Short mmCIF file of C-alpha atoms in Angstrom, two decimals:
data_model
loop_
_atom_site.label_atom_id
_atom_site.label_comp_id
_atom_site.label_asym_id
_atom_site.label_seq_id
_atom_site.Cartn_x
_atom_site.Cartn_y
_atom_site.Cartn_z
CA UNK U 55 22.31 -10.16 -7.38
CA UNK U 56 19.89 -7.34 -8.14
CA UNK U 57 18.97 -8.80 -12.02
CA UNK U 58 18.48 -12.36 -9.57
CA UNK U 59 16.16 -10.24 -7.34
CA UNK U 60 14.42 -8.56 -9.99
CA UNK U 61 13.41 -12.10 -11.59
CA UNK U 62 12.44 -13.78 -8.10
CA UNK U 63 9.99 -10.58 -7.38
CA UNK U 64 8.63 -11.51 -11.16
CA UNK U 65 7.60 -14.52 -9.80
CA UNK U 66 5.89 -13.26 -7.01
CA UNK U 67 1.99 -12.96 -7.42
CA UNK U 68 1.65 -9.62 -6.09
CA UNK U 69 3.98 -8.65 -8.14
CA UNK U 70 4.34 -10.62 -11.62
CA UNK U 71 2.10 -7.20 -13.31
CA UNK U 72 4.79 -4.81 -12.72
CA UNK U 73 7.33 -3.75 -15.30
CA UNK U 74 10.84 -4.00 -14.92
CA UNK U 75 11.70 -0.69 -13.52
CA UNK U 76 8.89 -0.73 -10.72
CA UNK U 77 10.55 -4.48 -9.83
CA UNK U 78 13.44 -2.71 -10.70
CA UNK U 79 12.51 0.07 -7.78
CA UNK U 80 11.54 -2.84 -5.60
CA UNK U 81 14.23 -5.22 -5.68
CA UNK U 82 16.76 -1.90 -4.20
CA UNK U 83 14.44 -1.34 -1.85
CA UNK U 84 14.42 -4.76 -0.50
CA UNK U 85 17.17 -6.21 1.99
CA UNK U 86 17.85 -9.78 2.17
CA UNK U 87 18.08 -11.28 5.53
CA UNK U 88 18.68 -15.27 6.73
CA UNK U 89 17.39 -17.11 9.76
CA UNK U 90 17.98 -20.58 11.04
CA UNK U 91 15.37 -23.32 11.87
CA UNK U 92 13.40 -21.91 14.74
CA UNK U 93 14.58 -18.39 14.60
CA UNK U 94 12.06 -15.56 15.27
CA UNK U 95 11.37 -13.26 12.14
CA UNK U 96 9.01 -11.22 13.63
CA UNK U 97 6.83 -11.44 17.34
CA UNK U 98 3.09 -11.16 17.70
CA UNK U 99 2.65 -7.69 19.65
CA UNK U 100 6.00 -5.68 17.85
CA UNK U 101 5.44 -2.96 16.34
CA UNK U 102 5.61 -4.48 12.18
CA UNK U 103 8.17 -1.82 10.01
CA UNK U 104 7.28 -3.59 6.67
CA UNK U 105 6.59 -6.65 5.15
CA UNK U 106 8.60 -9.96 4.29
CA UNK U 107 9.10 -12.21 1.16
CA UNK U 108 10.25 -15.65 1.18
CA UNK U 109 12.76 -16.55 -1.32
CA UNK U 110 13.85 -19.74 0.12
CA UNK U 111 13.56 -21.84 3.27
CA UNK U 112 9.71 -22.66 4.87
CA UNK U 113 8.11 -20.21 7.74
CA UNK U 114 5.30 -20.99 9.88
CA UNK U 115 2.85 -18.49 11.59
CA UNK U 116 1.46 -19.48 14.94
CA UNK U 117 -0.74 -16.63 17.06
CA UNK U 118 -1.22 -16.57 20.66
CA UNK U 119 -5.23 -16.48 21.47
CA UNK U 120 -6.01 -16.91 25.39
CA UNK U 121 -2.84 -18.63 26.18
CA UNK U 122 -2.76 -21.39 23.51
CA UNK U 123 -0.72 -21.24 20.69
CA UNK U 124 -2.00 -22.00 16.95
CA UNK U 125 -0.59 -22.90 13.98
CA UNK U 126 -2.45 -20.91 11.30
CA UNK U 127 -0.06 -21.74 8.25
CA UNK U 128 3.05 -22.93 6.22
CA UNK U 129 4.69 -20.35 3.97
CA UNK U 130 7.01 -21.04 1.33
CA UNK U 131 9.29 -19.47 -1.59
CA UNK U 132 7.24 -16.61 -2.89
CA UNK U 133 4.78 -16.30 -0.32
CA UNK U 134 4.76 -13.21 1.95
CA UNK U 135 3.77 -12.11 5.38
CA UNK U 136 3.87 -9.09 7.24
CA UNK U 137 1.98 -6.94 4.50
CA UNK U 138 -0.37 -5.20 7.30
CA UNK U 139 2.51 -3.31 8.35
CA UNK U 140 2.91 -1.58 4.51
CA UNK U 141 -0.24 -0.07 5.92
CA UNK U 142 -0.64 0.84 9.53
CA UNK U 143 1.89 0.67 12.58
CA UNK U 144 -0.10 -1.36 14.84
CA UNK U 145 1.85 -4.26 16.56
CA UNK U 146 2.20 -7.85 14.92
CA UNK U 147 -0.87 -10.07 14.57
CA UNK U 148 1.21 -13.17 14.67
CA UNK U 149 4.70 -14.92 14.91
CA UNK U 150 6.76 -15.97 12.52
CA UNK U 151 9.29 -18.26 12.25
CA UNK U 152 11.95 -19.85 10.49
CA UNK U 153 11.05 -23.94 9.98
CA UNK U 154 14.68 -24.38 7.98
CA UNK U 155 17.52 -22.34 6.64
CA UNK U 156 15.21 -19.57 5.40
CA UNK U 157 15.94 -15.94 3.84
CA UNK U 158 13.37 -13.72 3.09
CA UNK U 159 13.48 -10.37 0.88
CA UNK U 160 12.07 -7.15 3.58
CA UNK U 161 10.85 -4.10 2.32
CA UNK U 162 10.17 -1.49 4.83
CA UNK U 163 6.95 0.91 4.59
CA UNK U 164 8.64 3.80 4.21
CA UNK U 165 10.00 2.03 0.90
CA UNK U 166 6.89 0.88 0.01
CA UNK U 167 5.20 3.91 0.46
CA UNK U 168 7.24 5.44 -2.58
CA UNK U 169 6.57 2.64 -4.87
CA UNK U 170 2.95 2.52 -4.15
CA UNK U 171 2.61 5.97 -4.91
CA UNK U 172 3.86 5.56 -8.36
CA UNK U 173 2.19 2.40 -8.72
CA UNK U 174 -1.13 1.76 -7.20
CA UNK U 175 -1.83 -1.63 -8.55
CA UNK U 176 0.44 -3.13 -6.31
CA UNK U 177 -2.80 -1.79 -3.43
CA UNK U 178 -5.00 -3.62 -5.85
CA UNK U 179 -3.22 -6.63 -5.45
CA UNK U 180 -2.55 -6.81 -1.96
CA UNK U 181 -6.58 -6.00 -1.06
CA UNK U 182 -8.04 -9.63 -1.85
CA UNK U 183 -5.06 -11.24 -0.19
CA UNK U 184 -5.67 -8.94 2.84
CA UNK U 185 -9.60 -9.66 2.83
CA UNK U 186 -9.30 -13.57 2.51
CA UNK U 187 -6.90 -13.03 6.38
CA UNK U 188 -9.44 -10.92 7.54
CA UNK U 189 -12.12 -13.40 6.79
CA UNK U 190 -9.83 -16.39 7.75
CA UNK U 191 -9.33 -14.22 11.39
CA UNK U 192 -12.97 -13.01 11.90
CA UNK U 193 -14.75 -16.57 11.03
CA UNK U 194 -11.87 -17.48 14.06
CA UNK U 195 -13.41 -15.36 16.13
CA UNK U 196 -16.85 -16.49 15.32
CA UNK U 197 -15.49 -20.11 16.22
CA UNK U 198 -14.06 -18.95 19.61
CA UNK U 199 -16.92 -17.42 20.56
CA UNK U 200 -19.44 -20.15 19.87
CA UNK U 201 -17.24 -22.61 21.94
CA UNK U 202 -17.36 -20.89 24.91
#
């Protein structure tokens, strides 16, 4: 299982710079949990305790804004959500949810805290990906406003 979890994380972009004991560190940090099709991962407004990997299965995010909900994306095997909540405690910024049979590698912050420590080019990964939401969510907000 862990040598399995140690290649997956290889895979993953955020990751695939990292030597074998940081991926190592990561992949016993991480806990594997399943959901069905149309299961709740995580709720817009919870307080976030780390961030989520898929490994298999298909997630969508959808964010309530005024009392309409919107789709803002697909994610797949390899593709992770939740990664605000490495960094701050404030609640969710979005739902996620299970499309099909999906199962998802978490690592909590405290966890993450350690490894970033030790390796702080896993930061310098995760800051463009974080910047590109951020821009996605602000030229949103730019939208909303102009239509109203």
């Amino acid at each position: 299982m862990a040598t399995q979890t140690i290649e997956f994380l290889r895979r993953v972009p955020l990751f695939e710079d990292l030597d074998d004991h940081t991926l190592t560190e990561i992949a016993n940090a991480a806990v594997e949990q399943s959901w069905a099709p149309g299961q709740e991962i995580l709720r817009q407004g919870d307080t976030g305790v780390g961030m989520f990997i898929v490994r298999s299965g298909k997630v969508e995010i959808v964010q309530e804004r005024g009392g309409q909900t919107e789709k803002l994306r697909d994610l797949g095997p390899g593709d992770f959500f939740g990664e605000m909540a490495l960094l701050d405690e404030f609640p969710r910024s979005a739902t996620v949810r299970a499309v099909e049979p999906t199962t998802c590698l978490a690592i909590t912050r405290w966890h993450f805290r350690g490894i970033l420590e030790s390796h702080p080019q896993i930061a310098l990964a995760l800051l463009p990906v974080l910047t590109k939401r951020l821009r996605a969510a602000e030229a949103h907000a730019h939208e909303d406003t102009a239509t109203h």
